[in-house]
Amino acid sequence: MENMINLTIDGISVSVPEGSTVLEAARAAHINIPTLCYLKDVQQIGACRLCLVEIEKARGLSAACVMPVSEGMVVRTNTPKLRRQRRVNLELLLASHNRECTSCVRSENCELQALCREYGVKEYPYDGAKKETSVDTASPCVIRDNSKCINCRRCIAMCNNVQQIGAIGVSKRGFKTKIGPIYDRSLADTPCVNCGQCIVACPVGALHERESIDDVWAAISDSEKYVVVQPAPAVRASIGEEFGLPMGVAQTGRLAAALRRLGFDKVFDTNFGADLTIIEEGTELIERLGSKDAALPMITSCSPGWISYCEKFFPEFIPNLSSCKSPHEMEGAMVKSYFAEKMGIDPESIVVVSVMPCTAKKYEAARPELGRDGMQDVDYVLTVRELAKMIKQAGIDFAKLPEEKFDDLLGESTGAADIFGATGGVMEAALRTVYEKVTGKTLEKVDFTAVRGTEGIKEATVDLDGKEVRVAVASGTANAKKLLESVKNGEKTYHFIEIMCCPGGCVTGGGQPIVSSKDLQYIDLKAVRAKALYDEDKNKKLRKSHENPEVIAIYKDFLGEPGGHKAHELLHTTYTAKPKY
Amino acid sequence: MALTKEQIAEKTEELKKFIAENKNMPGPLMPIMQFAQEKFGYLSLETQILIADSLGIPVTEVYGVATFYAQFSLNPKGDNVISVCQGTACYVKGGAKVLAKVEEQLGITSNQTTPDGKFTIQDTRCLGCCGLAPVMTINEDVYGKLTPEMIPDILAKY
């Protein structure tokens, strides 16, 4: 039993575990103390001075996010002095802030803007020197606009502590304090793996993705182009949030309907590509397990942030990476070969657009390894946020849409594909297929619960008819680092590892809808969005990738054998070690 | 003075040894950076990467500390280090005009080094000889009661 501490907040008695902060205790009293630099489980440094509270017998005002509770403490969170002080602190932040809200990517979804509204900021009494306004646009994925930066350091906590990448930091001091890469470099010239976690951590508009909205509209309007779209598994888990629909409910049918109404010529599903990936990756795993000199453990290759991380931080593991392209790249390759051939369309005229929960996929789509005959497998990548903007621009009332299906040929999927978007999902999907391929028996219990859940590292041992297969799952690059180091120093041995770059997997990827730090105090976003995908899986009749009828057909009609010559040419790729700087 | 390849290799070994001896002490970053600053006269990107990798921290953290404190320099110092005092006494006596003249003559601004590596202008507050204001030092030489007109002749000596 934890030691409980009793205190009073605004006259309300609360009892919270010892070690809680005043901010956490206030939540128990249903009081929201405003914050800007605080991000639950990521950063609490008491820097922004928005969470100031009055504590009886304490000297001065205290920052609630770092102040531990004590027995008999009397806290006040809403006094004239506090309201005035918070407003002054906001006004001081605004003094050097680029206040062009109307053209800002985060307008209406900006924590600074929301607080200014709440605290009644009506003027800019401290209008003074502005910070330099250079915008870093050289990265293929992440744009940094320091004129909007409020030095809260949430991006740094995400990059350095949670992900342990260290691409951005703080330099200089005082008014010259600057958030960004060393020597004013571009993010493109740092160890950045394009995960975009800095974007979803940012309370304002200082970080956002490189947008492809205009390119995609142009392609749709071009009568010479045949434009095909495909959304990733994790997109259905979150897109509803952008339109006020409840969190944790998949919107698969409305997503398909919305994409069709945007004017895409074909609405396929990356889920099909995910099922195809399992066939290729499962075959590769079985081959590696049966070979004496193949590199083990085999590590999944679906996550482009993880691939960049491996290439930059752990190049010694490149031979362990599955040679499989990621699902949307496989899907793109099939659109420009199998589908084009079948429909008699010139592949040069096809534009493949992927909707991804990810910013790193923008970089991946441009990798020279991922295309052939001068064509990229995927032409444009939109984040979920970009897709939501397009749907809004088109005036589509998403919440009222009927539920539609994806188009035939490359649109069918099994439940195994849905769970690709959550940490452990690719592993579970692969195990369902590998089990049946290796043992020749029907897998009755398809749920591998040991690899489910939001923990950063998970392990399991799977019995494949007498042969034990040891597997591990990591999400977030810091966890990947920990896991790979334990493999490197011989402490652990595995046959198969799944790694996703973002903590929690794609459901909490860098391209997902941004949830405010206030809301994040109350929900476990990773678990809530993952639930949407596991529900999709549970409700599907087919739950094993090798049972997907369109996948069976594509091997029969076009690809030949899984892992065969044609499959290798179209569905597999290579990796290269890359410098961090 | 620019370091030769051999000198850099030798100093790098010394730095590695110092890091190995001190990395487990509490708060090892500052002493290690101070050691490197003293050895090399500045902290190159290579030196910062070496320190970061040895301590298992991101380079951004080393760079952050290096740019926070004035005692660290990111650029090699020139053969002659010029400090033009901008402390209160020198400032009211026209120190800013003296600094402007030095900058104009050398074509660089404060905290920069001339492309030929001959001069570095260092950001300077009080030099502790306010009676001589406005004052500047070049290496160990002190020049007091300056006017901008005196600067070209003084620089010509170096």
XYZ file of C-alpha atoms in Angstrom:
739
model
C 0.000 0.000 0.000
C 1.397 3.351 -1.024
C 1.795 6.058 1.583
C -1.005 8.573 0.977
C -0.648 12.307 1.487
C -3.608 14.511 2.391
C -3.805 18.084 1.184
C -6.325 20.764 0.259
C -6.532 22.328 -3.173
C -8.897 25.280 -3.559
C -10.729 24.042 -0.507
C -11.134 20.507 -1.837
C -9.544 17.719 0.215
C -7.582 15.203 -1.807
C -5.478 12.197 -0.935
C -2.704 11.244 -3.353
C 0.283 8.882 -3.253
C 3.478 10.234 -1.717
C 5.780 11.651 -4.370
C 2.916 13.087 -6.447
C 3.241 16.646 -7.635
C 0.750 19.411 -6.898
C -0.223 19.281 -10.589
C -1.091 15.588 -10.298
C -2.950 16.154 -7.045
C -4.982 18.929 -8.693
C -6.130 16.457 -11.343
C -7.528 14.309 -8.520
C -9.539 17.383 -7.461
C -10.706 17.877 -11.070
C -8.737 21.090 -11.421
C -6.689 21.746 -14.531
C -3.623 23.850 -13.799
C -2.380 25.445 -17.040
C 0.954 24.183 -18.413
C 3.152 24.724 -21.449
C 6.518 23.035 -20.846
C 4.989 20.090 -18.994
C 4.348 16.901 -20.970
C 3.293 13.886 -18.948
C 5.918 11.131 -18.819
C 8.165 13.225 -21.085
C 9.111 16.447 -19.332
C 8.500 18.238 -16.038
C 10.999 21.048 -15.471
C 8.992 23.980 -14.096
C 10.377 26.301 -16.758
C 7.386 28.040 -18.345
C 5.944 29.376 -15.071
C 2.371 28.873 -16.262
C 1.560 26.268 -13.616
C 2.255 28.669 -10.756
C 0.204 28.106 -7.604
C 0.065 29.644 -4.143
C 1.004 27.363 -1.280
C 0.265 28.509 2.262
C 3.397 29.237 4.288
C 5.596 28.849 1.192
C 7.765 31.693 -0.029
C 6.722 33.089 -3.399
C 4.756 31.161 -5.997
C 5.505 27.509 -6.779
C 5.548 25.607 -10.073
C 2.907 22.898 -9.598
C 4.462 20.484 -12.122
C 7.607 20.001 -10.020
C 6.351 20.769 -6.488
C 5.874 17.561 -4.484
C 2.848 17.339 -2.216
C 3.261 17.277 1.559
C 0.925 16.408 4.422
C -1.506 19.194 5.281
C -0.449 21.364 2.343
C -2.940 24.089 1.439
C -2.830 25.002 -2.245
C -4.648 27.713 -4.153
C -4.701 27.560 -7.939
C -7.131 30.327 -8.800
C -6.497 33.699 -7.160
C -6.395 37.207 -8.671
C -2.619 37.233 -8.190
C -2.167 33.920 -10.024
C -4.467 34.834 -12.864
C -2.574 38.101 -13.328
C 0.835 36.433 -13.048
C -0.050 33.760 -15.586
C -1.349 36.369 -18.006
C 1.837 38.417 -17.610
C 3.922 35.301 -18.274
C 1.921 34.664 -21.438
C 2.355 38.298 -22.507
C 6.107 37.976 -21.982
C 6.178 34.837 -24.143
C 4.227 36.685 -26.829
C 6.704 39.578 -26.806
C 9.139 37.709 -29.036
C 6.706 35.219 -30.589
C 5.813 35.304 -34.266
C 2.104 35.952 -33.830
C 0.900 35.285 -37.351
C -1.710 32.881 -36.126
C -3.964 32.890 -39.175
C -1.331 31.308 -41.412
C 0.062 29.057 -38.716
C -0.168 25.301 -39.151
C -1.210 24.957 -35.508
C -3.875 27.643 -35.432
C -6.804 26.380 -33.327
C -4.633 23.509 -32.144
C -2.007 25.628 -30.393
C -1.553 25.395 -26.641
C -0.183 28.942 -26.393
C -3.123 30.332 -28.342
C -5.588 28.376 -26.205
C -4.047 29.658 -22.968
C -4.022 33.251 -24.225
C -7.718 32.884 -24.924
C -8.381 31.361 -21.497
C -6.424 34.031 -19.643
C -7.860 36.903 -21.604
C -4.710 38.224 -23.263
C -5.983 41.226 -25.221
C -2.861 43.189 -26.057
C 0.899 42.875 -26.366
C 2.247 45.227 -23.670
C 5.818 43.946 -23.921
C 6.234 44.040 -27.682
C 10.004 43.959 -28.055
C 12.834 42.469 -30.063
C 11.887 39.473 -32.167
C 13.970 36.340 -32.406
C 15.643 35.467 -35.675
C 13.171 33.967 -38.082
C 15.081 31.486 -40.192
C 13.001 28.478 -41.186
C 14.792 25.165 -41.636
C 13.246 23.544 -44.690
C 16.060 21.217 -45.760
C 14.763 18.080 -44.051
C 12.588 15.865 -46.258
C 10.135 15.441 -43.382
C 10.322 17.989 -40.573
C 10.196 21.786 -40.935
C 11.465 23.928 -38.044
C 10.331 27.523 -37.637
C 12.141 29.074 -34.677
C 10.116 32.282 -34.896
C 7.279 30.318 -33.315
C 9.450 28.523 -30.747
C 8.757 29.347 -27.085
C 11.797 27.456 -25.710
C 9.643 24.992 -23.768
C 12.053 22.168 -24.663
C 9.394 19.500 -25.056
C 10.871 18.577 -28.462
C 14.293 18.172 -26.896
C 12.961 15.994 -24.089
C 11.342 13.821 -26.751
C 14.414 13.684 -29.004
C 17.101 13.328 -26.329
C 15.392 11.531 -23.452
C 12.524 9.500 -24.871
C 14.073 8.611 -28.237
C 17.731 9.176 -27.267
C 18.542 10.508 -30.732
C 19.914 13.890 -29.697
C 19.392 15.731 -32.975
C 18.248 18.956 -31.296
C 19.291 20.735 -28.132
C 19.539 24.123 -26.452
C 22.377 26.474 -27.249
C 23.462 29.894 -26.011
C 21.679 31.648 -23.149
C 19.270 34.384 -22.164
C 17.414 36.057 -25.018
C 19.749 34.321 -27.484
C 18.709 30.872 -26.240
C 18.007 28.739 -29.234
C 16.437 25.345 -29.755
C 17.805 23.379 -32.671
C 20.660 21.331 -34.082
C 24.293 22.176 -33.375
C 26.003 24.991 -35.323
C 22.630 26.158 -36.710
C 22.600 23.166 -39.022
C 19.524 21.846 -40.717
C 17.838 18.810 -39.226
C 18.750 17.101 -42.497
C 22.385 17.258 -41.405
C 21.996 15.661 -37.957
C 21.334 12.168 -36.519
C 17.571 12.912 -36.936
C 15.676 9.808 -38.088
C 12.585 11.802 -39.130
C 10.305 10.184 -36.539
C 8.402 13.447 -36.042
C 7.951 12.882 -32.319
C 9.199 16.458 -31.859
C 6.210 17.650 -33.893
C 3.622 15.905 -31.754
C 5.440 17.143 -28.631
C 5.466 20.799 -29.761
C 2.752 22.954 -28.141
C 2.965 25.597 -30.895
C 3.728 25.831 -34.602
C 7.528 25.675 -34.395
C 7.624 22.166 -35.849
C 5.525 20.624 -38.571
C 5.776 18.149 -41.395
C 6.787 19.020 -44.959
C 3.380 19.118 -46.586
C 2.479 17.391 -49.851
C -1.127 18.568 -49.984
C -0.679 20.844 -53.028
C 1.182 18.126 -54.965
C -1.587 15.629 -54.296
C -4.358 18.069 -55.292
C -2.423 18.803 -58.493
C -2.156 15.099 -59.303
C -5.866 14.549 -58.654
C -6.741 17.461 -60.980
C -4.427 16.217 -63.730
C -6.525 14.225 -66.202
C -3.390 12.517 -67.544
C -2.671 10.997 -64.142
C -4.171 7.893 -62.613
C -4.030 8.577 -58.883
C -4.117 5.704 -56.423
C -4.334 6.175 -52.663
C -3.619 3.812 -49.769
C -3.951 4.493 -46.016
C -1.781 2.728 -43.441
C -3.374 0.506 -40.778
C -2.893 3.107 -38.016
C -4.669 5.862 -39.985
C -8.113 4.301 -39.383
C -7.388 4.289 -35.637
C -6.951 8.054 -35.379
C -8.550 9.902 -38.307
C -11.880 10.227 -36.479
C -10.204 12.396 -33.819
C -9.715 15.137 -36.418
C -13.490 15.305 -36.884
C -14.630 15.134 -33.280
C -15.392 11.415 -33.338
C -14.535 9.397 -30.224
C -10.968 8.304 -29.643
C -10.142 4.619 -29.912
C -12.762 3.837 -32.557
C -11.559 2.807 -36.007
C -13.130 4.723 -38.892
C -12.208 2.321 -41.696
C -15.424 2.615 -43.704
C -15.633 6.414 -43.517
C -11.926 6.654 -44.375
C -12.482 4.702 -47.592
C -15.535 6.844 -48.395
C -13.672 10.113 -47.758
C -10.722 9.088 -49.946
C -13.094 8.198 -52.783
C -14.854 11.570 -52.462
C -11.520 13.402 -52.631
C -11.280 12.167 -56.207
C -8.694 9.410 -56.116
C -9.104 6.991 -59.009
C -8.542 3.926 -56.853
C -8.818 3.581 -53.103
C -6.598 0.705 -52.062
C -5.432 -0.228 -48.580
C -1.914 -0.483 -47.167
C -3.402 -3.314 -45.106
C -3.155 -5.433 -48.247
C 0.532 -4.514 -48.414
C 0.821 -5.506 -44.757
C -0.575 -8.977 -45.441
C 1.807 -9.271 -48.388
C 4.684 -8.204 -46.136
C 3.858 -11.007 -43.713
C 4.041 -13.611 -46.493
C 7.444 -12.326 -47.645
C 8.820 -11.647 -44.169
C 7.493 -14.952 -42.808
C 9.109 -16.818 -45.698
C 12.368 -14.961 -45.085
C 12.263 -15.827 -41.370
C 11.624 -19.522 -42.045
C 14.538 -19.522 -44.532
C 16.846 -17.792 -42.044
C 15.845 -20.179 -39.237
C 16.700 -23.137 -41.470
C 20.009 -21.736 -42.671
C 23.333 -22.169 -40.886
C 24.914 -18.868 -41.846
C 21.963 -16.466 -42.072
C 22.045 -13.484 -39.721
C 19.825 -13.938 -36.680
C 17.909 -12.440 -35.035
C 16.000 -11.208 -38.049
C 14.633 -7.713 -37.411
C 11.506 -6.219 -38.993
C 11.897 -3.436 -41.555
C 8.457 -1.769 -41.728
C 9.369 1.361 -39.797
C 11.444 3.860 -41.815
C 12.467 5.761 -38.674
C 13.852 2.534 -37.279
C 15.642 1.820 -40.570
C 17.326 5.246 -40.434
C 18.195 4.657 -36.784
C 19.759 1.294 -37.630
C 21.694 2.759 -40.557
C 23.004 5.659 -38.442
C 23.382 4.184 -34.943
C 23.623 0.382 -35.309
C 24.978 -0.365 -38.802
C 26.354 -3.679 -37.500
C 22.730 -4.901 -37.442
C 22.052 -4.130 -41.129
C 22.537 -7.819 -42.101
C 19.838 -8.667 -39.552
C 17.242 -6.390 -41.141
C 14.565 -8.152 -43.125
C 15.070 -7.303 -46.791
C 11.311 -6.761 -47.146
C 10.121 -3.347 -48.236
C 7.598 -1.766 -45.882
C 3.886 -2.447 -46.573
C 3.074 0.799 -48.439
C 6.178 0.402 -50.593
C 5.110 -3.164 -51.448
C 1.630 -1.881 -52.215
C 3.079 0.886 -54.432
C 5.286 -1.609 -56.266
C 2.249 -3.844 -56.886
C 0.171 -0.891 -58.123
C 2.821 0.055 -60.688
C 3.389 -3.534 -61.881
C 0.585 -6.052 -61.239
C -2.296 -3.558 -61.203
C -0.966 -1.512 -64.149
C -0.470 -4.655 -66.206
C -3.892 -6.057 -65.331
C -5.681 -2.786 -66.135
C -3.541 -1.901 -69.128
C -2.450 1.421 -67.618
C 0.967 2.932 -68.312
C 2.752 2.775 -64.915
C 4.417 6.115 -65.748
C 1.011 7.781 -65.545
C 0.203 6.318 -62.142
C 0.658 8.438 -59.026
C 0.703 6.504 -55.750
C -0.248 8.484 -52.647
C 0.215 6.953 -49.207
C -1.568 8.278 -46.121
C 0.677 7.493 -43.189
C 0.767 8.033 -39.418
C 4.385 8.887 -39.997
C 6.709 11.652 -41.112
C 9.668 9.338 -41.842
C 7.633 7.695 -44.619
C 8.152 10.904 -46.625
C 11.879 10.250 -46.544
C 11.382 6.557 -47.207
C 9.257 7.183 -50.314
C 12.144 9.159 -51.837
C 14.833 6.528 -51.119
C 16.476 5.614 -54.431
C 16.370 1.928 -53.458
C 12.567 1.995 -53.461
C 11.629 2.191 -57.090
C 12.648 0.979 -60.516
C 12.828 2.154 -64.120
C 13.065 5.739 -62.900
C 9.786 5.489 -61.003
C 9.401 5.575 -57.234
C 7.090 2.923 -55.792
C 5.310 5.692 -53.869
C 5.111 9.266 -55.144
C 3.648 11.243 -52.250
C 3.147 10.641 -48.566
C 0.515 12.506 -46.560
C 0.325 12.436 -42.782
C -3.033 11.858 -41.085
C -3.067 15.587 -40.289
C -2.594 16.480 -43.956
C -5.351 14.113 -45.042
C -7.702 15.661 -42.467
C -6.928 19.113 -43.906
C -7.730 17.908 -47.432
C -11.021 16.398 -46.278
C -11.898 19.716 -44.597
C -10.842 21.717 -47.676
C -13.092 19.525 -49.800
C -16.024 20.279 -47.512
C -16.599 16.622 -46.742
C -18.598 16.014 -43.569
C -16.500 13.068 -42.456
C -18.569 12.158 -39.409
C -21.716 11.746 -41.523
C -20.162 9.684 -44.310
C -21.525 6.228 -45.083
C -19.158 3.318 -44.539
C -17.613 2.115 -47.785
C -15.138 -0.568 -48.783
C -11.694 -0.364 -50.348
C -11.364 -1.223 -54.029
C -10.751 -4.796 -55.205
C -7.439 -6.281 -56.261
C -5.216 -4.535 -53.683
C -7.758 -3.539 -51.053
C -8.670 -6.701 -49.145
C -7.038 -7.423 -45.803
C -7.068 -9.691 -42.771
C -7.036 -8.787 -39.092
C -3.326 -9.512 -39.016
C -2.785 -6.411 -41.154
C -4.823 -4.110 -38.907
C -2.600 -4.700 -35.906
C 0.553 -3.640 -37.813
C -0.080 -0.172 -36.433
C 0.539 -1.101 -32.789
C 3.762 -2.179 -31.126
C 3.896 -5.995 -31.230
C 1.395 -6.164 -34.063
C 3.821 -7.054 -36.846
C 5.288 -9.751 -34.604
C 1.867 -11.207 -33.835
C 0.817 -11.115 -37.478
C 4.041 -12.858 -38.513
C 3.687 -15.526 -35.816
C 0.151 -16.384 -36.962
C 1.446 -17.180 -40.434
C 4.840 -18.629 -39.545
C 3.235 -21.018 -37.045
C 0.953 -22.503 -39.676
C 3.659 -22.611 -42.366
C 6.183 -24.335 -40.091
C 3.893 -26.753 -38.272
C 1.366 -27.406 -41.036
C -1.297 -27.208 -38.329
C -4.165 -24.759 -37.916
C -3.503 -22.111 -35.279
C -6.630 -22.134 -33.118
C -5.715 -19.358 -30.691
C -4.566 -16.476 -32.881
C -4.023 -13.947 -30.060
C -0.375 -13.781 -29.015
C -1.069 -11.624 -25.969
C 2.532 -11.772 -24.702
C 3.619 -9.365 -27.455
C 0.674 -6.983 -26.930
C 0.626 -3.957 -24.647
C 2.383 -0.613 -24.551
C 5.565 -1.565 -22.666
C 8.731 -0.440 -24.432
C 10.300 -3.907 -24.582
C 8.448 -7.229 -24.626
C 9.732 -10.790 -24.899
C 8.121 -14.155 -25.572
C 8.985 -17.708 -26.475
C 6.818 -19.390 -29.086
C 6.606 -23.143 -29.490
C 6.584 -24.054 -33.175
C 5.830 -27.756 -32.799
C 8.801 -28.517 -30.588
C 11.053 -25.789 -31.982
C 11.308 -22.861 -29.611
C 11.437 -19.451 -31.230
C 12.504 -16.576 -28.994
C 11.079 -13.206 -29.989
C 11.318 -9.638 -28.731
C 9.499 -6.405 -29.499
C 10.751 -2.861 -28.938
C 9.123 0.484 -29.667
C 10.902 3.815 -29.422
C 14.538 4.108 -30.409
C 15.772 4.261 -26.783
C 14.176 0.868 -26.186
C 15.564 -0.392 -29.488
C 19.012 0.707 -28.326
C 18.631 -1.108 -25.011
C 17.445 -4.276 -26.729
C 20.136 -4.248 -29.430
C 22.864 -3.655 -26.859
C 21.687 -6.680 -24.881
C 21.869 -8.741 -28.086
C 25.274 -7.302 -28.972
C 26.868 -8.111 -25.631
C 25.462 -11.644 -25.705
C 23.190 -11.124 -22.722
C 20.142 -12.017 -24.836
C 19.578 -14.168 -27.885
C 16.528 -14.027 -30.091
C 15.402 -15.400 -33.438
C 13.082 -12.582 -34.402
C 12.752 -8.967 -33.271
C 10.154 -6.343 -34.144
C 11.270 -2.741 -33.845
C 9.124 0.335 -34.380
C 10.675 3.780 -34.187
C 7.914 5.553 -32.302
C 7.033 4.704 -28.692
C 3.815 2.679 -28.899
C 4.228 2.030 -32.621
C 2.491 3.746 -35.538
C -0.677 4.574 -33.559
C 1.395 7.244 -31.847
C 3.551 8.063 -34.856
C 4.864 11.518 -35.711
C 2.231 12.011 -38.423
C -0.767 11.388 -36.193
C -3.318 13.938 -34.957
C -1.817 16.090 -32.219
C -3.355 15.641 -28.787
C -2.820 18.525 -26.362
C -0.658 18.060 -23.284
C -3.760 18.773 -21.217
C -5.678 15.844 -22.722
C -2.601 13.609 -22.546
C -2.719 13.909 -18.757
C -5.924 11.919 -18.743
C -5.542 9.253 -21.418
C -3.083 6.543 -22.396
C -2.998 7.458 -26.080
C -0.931 4.417 -27.122
C -3.397 1.991 -25.554
C -6.544 3.826 -26.651
C -5.567 3.969 -30.323
C -4.154 0.411 -30.295
C -7.501 -0.812 -28.988
C -9.156 0.480 -32.155
C -6.860 -1.760 -34.217
C -7.233 -4.851 -32.024
C -11.022 -4.385 -32.263
C -10.765 -4.306 -36.054
C -8.732 -7.512 -35.956
C -11.137 -9.244 -33.572
C -14.125 -8.429 -35.761
C -12.630 -9.760 -38.992
C -13.463 -13.206 -40.306
C -9.976 -13.684 -41.723
C -7.183 -12.993 -39.252
C -4.148 -14.619 -40.837
C -2.331 -12.880 -43.699
C -1.909 -16.048 -45.797
C -5.702 -16.431 -45.896
C -6.182 -13.079 -47.695
C -7.804 -14.133 -51.016
C -6.289 -11.208 -52.949
C -2.837 -12.086 -51.606
C -3.332 -15.706 -52.651
C -4.431 -14.474 -56.102
C -1.445 -12.166 -56.593
C 1.028 -15.012 -56.003
C -0.938 -17.322 -58.288
C -1.431 -14.801 -61.110
C 1.680 -12.662 -60.904
C 4.385 -13.114 -58.275
C 4.868 -16.879 -58.282
C 6.453 -18.256 -55.137
C 6.792 -16.205 -51.922
C 10.430 -15.155 -51.688
C 10.848 -16.149 -55.352
C 12.657 -14.252 -58.085
C 9.873 -11.861 -59.042
C 8.931 -11.227 -55.420
C 12.538 -10.371 -54.670
C 12.777 -7.991 -57.567
C 9.635 -6.091 -56.608
C 9.187 -6.488 -52.871
C 12.659 -6.474 -51.346
C 15.293 -3.808 -50.800
C 18.744 -3.005 -49.384
C 20.200 -0.762 -46.668
C 23.416 1.227 -46.256
C 25.302 2.494 -43.212
C 25.019 6.288 -42.927
C 26.954 8.869 -40.893
C 25.252 10.657 -37.993
C 26.861 13.985 -38.952
C 48.707 29.083 -33.421
C 47.195 26.475 -35.681
C 47.925 22.995 -34.436
C 49.791 20.491 -36.596
C 48.308 17.060 -37.287
C 50.798 15.479 -34.898
C 49.936 17.953 -32.149
C 46.221 17.276 -32.600
C 46.786 13.500 -32.420
C 48.913 13.903 -29.296
C 46.425 16.201 -27.566
C 43.534 13.908 -28.527
C 45.307 11.025 -26.774
C 45.767 13.193 -23.685
C 42.073 14.100 -23.775
C 41.071 10.436 -24.106
C 43.218 9.576 -21.106
C 41.707 12.425 -19.090
C 38.183 11.305 -20.016
C 38.941 7.696 -19.016
C 40.225 8.859 -15.641
C 37.379 11.252 -14.935
C 34.255 9.956 -16.672
C 32.911 8.240 -13.559
C 33.144 11.260 -11.281
C 29.885 13.133 -10.576
C 29.293 15.789 -13.232
C 32.267 14.966 -15.457
C 31.233 17.106 -18.440
C 32.502 20.538 -17.354
C 35.988 19.444 -16.197
C 36.442 17.399 -19.371
C 35.369 20.314 -21.563
C 37.655 22.683 -19.637
C 40.563 20.277 -20.123
C 39.853 20.073 -23.855
C 39.480 23.860 -24.153
C 42.831 24.350 -22.456
C 44.582 21.698 -24.579
C 43.247 22.719 -27.990
C 42.412 26.369 -27.370
C 38.901 25.669 -28.636
C 36.318 22.886 -28.945
C 36.085 21.547 -32.482
C 33.108 19.477 -33.592
C 35.399 16.415 -33.547
C 36.371 17.132 -29.948
C 32.728 17.611 -28.962
C 31.756 14.327 -30.637
C 34.612 12.534 -28.849
C 33.464 13.889 -25.478
C 29.790 13.107 -26.182
C 30.455 9.549 -27.348
C 32.769 8.853 -24.401
C 30.134 9.995 -21.916
C 27.176 8.463 -23.776
C 25.389 11.806 -24.184
C 24.220 13.598 -27.333
C 26.575 16.083 -29.000
C 23.798 18.655 -28.655
C 24.353 18.577 -24.891
C 28.100 19.263 -25.184
C 27.401 21.991 -27.736
C 24.747 23.476 -25.444
C 27.233 23.787 -22.581
C 29.956 25.062 -24.923
C 27.729 27.895 -26.158
C 26.278 28.675 -22.717
C 29.570 29.580 -21.019
C 31.838 32.298 -22.371
C 34.898 30.325 -21.222
C 34.486 27.896 -24.102
C 35.299 28.727 -27.686
C 34.082 26.914 -30.793
C 36.679 28.440 -33.076
C 40.464 28.245 -33.026
C 42.047 31.406 -31.676
C 44.327 33.446 -33.904
C 48.050 33.978 -33.247
C 47.202 37.253 -31.508
C 44.223 37.571 -29.206
C 42.807 41.087 -28.919
C 40.560 42.064 -26.014
C 38.926 45.476 -26.300
C 37.369 46.242 -22.957
C 33.647 47.022 -23.005
C 33.325 47.312 -19.225
C 31.492 50.334 -17.814
C 34.477 52.677 -17.453
C 35.916 51.869 -20.894
C 32.488 52.000 -22.459
C 31.756 55.552 -21.269
C 35.240 56.608 -22.409
C 34.567 55.414 -25.990
C 35.490 51.718 -25.816
C 32.793 50.894 -28.335
C 34.394 53.182 -30.939
C 37.768 51.548 -30.332
C 36.254 48.107 -30.799
C 34.492 49.270 -33.975
C 37.797 50.489 -35.365
C 39.549 47.204 -34.574
C 36.694 45.307 -36.216
C 36.803 47.561 -39.271
C 40.571 47.227 -39.612
C 40.521 43.440 -39.355
C 37.267 42.844 -41.234
C 35.873 40.611 -38.511
C 33.524 41.074 -35.552
C 33.924 40.192 -31.915
C 34.576 36.493 -31.258
C 35.829 35.912 -34.778
C 39.245 35.099 -36.190
C 40.750 36.590 -39.347
C 40.900 34.141 -42.269
C 44.731 34.175 -42.149
C 44.584 33.051 -38.506
C 46.533 36.083 -37.329
C 44.029 37.868 -35.077
C 41.097 36.949 -32.858
C 38.887 39.555 -31.231
C 37.612 38.293 -27.897
C 34.463 39.474 -26.154
C 35.752 41.327 -23.102
C 34.235 42.991 -20.084
C 36.493 44.518 -17.418
C 40.251 44.064 -17.681
C 40.824 45.550 -14.229
C 42.739 48.723 -15.147
C 39.924 51.255 -15.428
C 42.331 54.176 -14.872
C 43.658 53.508 -18.377
C 40.187 53.513 -20.013
C 39.514 52.892 -22.798
C 41.857 49.961 -22.761
C 42.679 46.929 -24.850
C 45.143 44.083 -24.637
C 46.841 42.189 -27.420
C 48.150 38.974 -25.943
C 50.032 40.193 -22.839
C 50.527 43.783 -24.058
C 48.309 46.487 -22.543
C 47.294 49.639 -24.464
C 45.541 52.407 -22.541
C 43.885 55.808 -23.125
C 43.100 54.757 -26.669
C 41.495 56.637 -29.525
C 40.320 54.926 -32.732
C 43.073 56.767 -34.663
C 45.763 54.890 -32.710
C 44.520 51.434 -33.749
C 46.118 50.997 -37.236
C 49.614 51.666 -35.907
C 49.163 49.337 -32.972
C 47.866 46.501 -35.167
C 50.750 46.999 -37.588
C 53.161 45.877 -34.870
C 51.792 42.337 -34.962
